[in-house]
Amino acid sequence: MTTTTTAPPPHKLTSKGQATRARILEQAAELIYTKGVHATNNEQLRRAAGVSGSQLNHYFPTKESLVLAVIGWQAERVLTLHRSERFTRFDSFDAFRAWADFYVSYERAYQEGCTLGSLASEIIKTDLDVHDELASSFDQWRSVFRDGIERMQRLGRLSAEADPTQLANLLLAAFQGGMLLSQVARDITPLKDALQTAIDHVQTFATSPDTDGRGA
Amino acid sequence: MTTTTTAPPPHKLTSKGQATRARILEQAAELIYTKGVHATNNEQLRRAAGVSGSQLNHYFPTKESLVLAVIGWQAERVLTLHRSERFTRFDSFDAFRAWADFYVSYERAYQEGCTLGSLASEIIKTDLDVHDELASSFDQWRSVFRDGIERMQRLGRLSAEADPTQLANLLLAAFQGGMLLSQVARDITPLKDALQTAIDHVQTFATSPDTDGRGA
């Protein structure tokens, strides 16, 4: 029954097929990030990716299959960045500050928001069956922060009193909410304030007084 | 040029006209909150409000005029609640905790999110010219928290070191981000964690040690 609406799994494609699929996906992600899911149509996507209608239909037979793939693609990018050496797996306050600085200086933050959060917000009330994919992506993202905070506790940098899951939820919520407020205000200040104070709060659990300076 | 797409201003309507307009607006707000802007169409709205197509067109000639009015309607409700005696103009930590408890026990929070924030997220990338209305609504919302924090400083409950605008941005971001995360997770925990820790952070600036207990 579902064969007519199911795209071929990427691993079954030839390398040329994989390249075409990747090109469509990258263009779809960019269009959706800039214009939103609803304003992105097949015609624009075909033109941007330089593929025919039948090619597009071959790789992504339905809008749902395309949106699912874009969620996976954006989540992969967000998670790869967060797990990169750049942020040393969030094992120090410096790493959290570097993370905030990175996004505060990201000029598209207050134009188009979070690549994954803004997509989630836009589609969460639609009939698209993408809920599990979204929930799993955000779970993994939260885990990056929670694992970092647990590591800081093991390293003796953070008090055992800190609740890693609670603080991870604060960091992720401050990020998502800050992104939305900055988009609405067309000003980076709300994101900057939210991230700085959320990290300040994590830092109130610091074991060493040297690192417990607010807004240090 | 714009007369064909401009709705009559509410104050120029007869009382019967005002009642009809209010009924349409209330139904539109409910439909948009439940199903999203894109999935809400004239046919559903006409049926829900019990009005004809020409009546609908008379009061709200375009989708933009309707969405603008819904933003104003939802903002009014949010601001009225936040300014109500229930939260004593946010002049104490108890008021902030009562506010968090109110939303954490609001069952639609993790089904449909914030009435205003979810609407903002859904339309911010569209061509609808509603940006100023959204920005003004969120500015007023932020001011409620900022004014409360300044009041607490004047009352000697909060240290002068606290930055009222920064903390207001943290509270509003934690709320918006927590709402989104709870919707995605279909679980109230992210919102609860984000609000509790954001208020914990405000409380680290308490002047009296009695009120400085974490999660008290």
PDB file of C-alpha atoms in Angstrom, chain A residues 124-199:
ATOM      1  CA  ILE A 124       4.094  20.674  14.575  1.00  0.00           C
ATOM      2  CA  LYS A 125       0.402  21.458  14.078  1.00  0.00           C
ATOM      3  CA  THR A 126       0.164  20.048  10.577  1.00  0.00           C
ATOM      4  CA  ASP A 127      -0.900  16.538   9.626  1.00  0.00           C
ATOM      5  CA  LEU A 128       2.616  15.617   8.487  1.00  0.00           C
ATOM      6  CA  ASP A 129       3.652  12.455  10.307  1.00  0.00           C
ATOM      7  CA  VAL A 130       7.041  13.724  11.423  1.00  0.00           C
ATOM      8  CA  HIS A 131       6.594  13.808  15.171  1.00  0.00           C
ATOM      9  CA  ASP A 132       8.862  10.890  16.113  1.00  0.00           C
ATOM     10  CA  GLU A 133      11.700  12.210  13.961  1.00  0.00           C
ATOM     11  CA  LEU A 134      11.454  15.644  15.627  1.00  0.00           C
ATOM     12  CA  ALA A 135      11.220  14.223  19.145  1.00  0.00           C
ATOM     13  CA  SER A 136      14.234  11.983  18.604  1.00  0.00           C
ATOM     14  CA  SER A 137      16.316  14.868  17.196  1.00  0.00           C
ATOM     15  CA  PHE A 138      15.600  17.125  20.168  1.00  0.00           C
ATOM     16  CA  ASP A 139      16.239  14.241  22.609  1.00  0.00           C
ATOM     17  CA  GLN A 140      19.692  13.760  21.143  1.00  0.00           C
ATOM     18  CA  TRP A 141      20.378  17.488  21.280  1.00  0.00           C
ATOM     19  CA  ARG A 142      19.368  17.686  24.954  1.00  0.00           C
ATOM     20  CA  SER A 143      21.620  14.678  25.658  1.00  0.00           C
ATOM     21  CA  VAL A 144      24.668  16.559  24.369  1.00  0.00           C
ATOM     22  CA  PHE A 145      24.172  19.215  27.074  1.00  0.00           C
ATOM     23  CA  ARG A 146      23.180  16.724  29.768  1.00  0.00           C
ATOM     24  CA  ASP A 147      26.227  14.533  29.067  1.00  0.00           C
ATOM     25  CA  GLY A 148      28.474  17.609  29.181  1.00  0.00           C
ATOM     26  CA  ILE A 149      27.091  18.662  32.546  1.00  0.00           C
ATOM     27  CA  GLU A 150      27.499  15.121  33.925  1.00  0.00           C
ATOM     28  CA  ARG A 151      31.091  15.117  32.662  1.00  0.00           C
ATOM     29  CA  MET A 152      31.731  18.424  34.456  1.00  0.00           C
ATOM     30  CA  GLN A 153      30.372  16.851  37.634  1.00  0.00           C
ATOM     31  CA  ARG A 154      32.707  13.853  37.259  1.00  0.00           C
ATOM     32  CA  LEU A 155      35.619  16.232  36.632  1.00  0.00           C
ATOM     33  CA  GLY A 156      34.728  18.047  39.862  1.00  0.00           C
ATOM     34  CA  ARG A 157      33.940  21.301  38.077  1.00  0.00           C
ATOM     35  CA  LEU A 158      30.256  21.309  38.891  1.00  0.00           C
ATOM     36  CA  SER A 159      28.491  20.479  42.139  1.00  0.00           C
ATOM     37  CA  ALA A 160      26.699  17.160  42.435  1.00  0.00           C
ATOM     38  CA  GLU A 161      23.647  19.220  43.441  1.00  0.00           C
ATOM     39  CA  ALA A 162      23.116  20.361  39.862  1.00  0.00           C
ATOM     40  CA  ASP A 163      20.398  18.430  38.009  1.00  0.00           C
ATOM     41  CA  PRO A 164      21.875  17.691  34.547  1.00  0.00           C
ATOM     42  CA  THR A 165      18.559  17.077  32.799  1.00  0.00           C
ATOM     43  CA  GLN A 166      16.965  20.201  34.257  1.00  0.00           C
ATOM     44  CA  LEU A 167      19.894  22.375  33.261  1.00  0.00           C
ATOM     45  CA  ALA A 168      19.987  20.810  29.791  1.00  0.00           C
ATOM     46  CA  ASN A 169      16.314  21.699  29.381  1.00  0.00           C
ATOM     47  CA  LEU A 170      17.042  25.264  30.491  1.00  0.00           C
ATOM     48  CA  LEU A 171      19.886  25.623  27.975  1.00  0.00           C
ATOM     49  CA  LEU A 172      17.903  24.182  25.092  1.00  0.00           C
ATOM     50  CA  ALA A 173      14.771  26.170  25.955  1.00  0.00           C
ATOM     51  CA  ALA A 174      16.759  29.412  26.314  1.00  0.00           C
ATOM     52  CA  PHE A 175      18.262  28.706  22.907  1.00  0.00           C
ATOM     53  CA  GLN A 176      14.951  27.932  21.173  1.00  0.00           C
ATOM     54  CA  GLY A 177      13.013  30.693  22.892  1.00  0.00           C
ATOM     55  CA  GLY A 178      15.832  33.189  22.428  1.00  0.00           C
ATOM     56  CA  MET A 179      15.963  32.390  18.713  1.00  0.00           C
ATOM     57  CA  LEU A 180      12.222  33.016  18.359  1.00  0.00           C
ATOM     58  CA  LEU A 181      12.341  36.268  20.332  1.00  0.00           C
ATOM     59  CA  SER A 182      15.302  37.497  18.301  1.00  0.00           C
ATOM     60  CA  GLN A 183      13.522  36.699  15.063  1.00  0.00           C
ATOM     61  CA  VAL A 184      10.437  38.576  16.224  1.00  0.00           C
ATOM     62  CA  ALA A 185      12.441  41.565  17.506  1.00  0.00           C
ATOM     63  CA  ARG A 186      14.883  41.495  14.553  1.00  0.00           C
ATOM     64  CA  ASP A 187      17.541  41.989  17.189  1.00  0.00           C
ATOM     65  CA  ILE A 188      20.047  39.517  18.612  1.00  0.00           C
ATOM     66  CA  THR A 189      19.697  40.823  22.208  1.00  0.00           C
ATOM     67  CA  PRO A 190      16.998  38.402  23.441  1.00  0.00           C
ATOM     68  CA  LEU A 191      19.042  35.369  22.316  1.00  0.00           C
ATOM     69  CA  LYS A 192      22.232  36.833  23.782  1.00  0.00           C
ATOM     70  CA  ASP A 193      20.556  37.613  27.122  1.00  0.00           C
ATOM     71  CA  ALA A 194      18.845  34.230  27.353  1.00  0.00           C
ATOM     72  CA  LEU A 195      21.982  32.220  26.602  1.00  0.00           C
ATOM     73  CA  GLN A 196      24.219  34.302  28.846  1.00  0.00           C
ATOM     74  CA  THR A 197      21.888  34.081  31.847  1.00  0.00           C
ATOM     75  CA  ALA A 198      21.170  30.370  31.294  1.00  0.00           C
ATOM     76  CA  ILE A 199      24.924  29.682  31.349  1.00  0.00           C
TER      77      ILE A 199
END
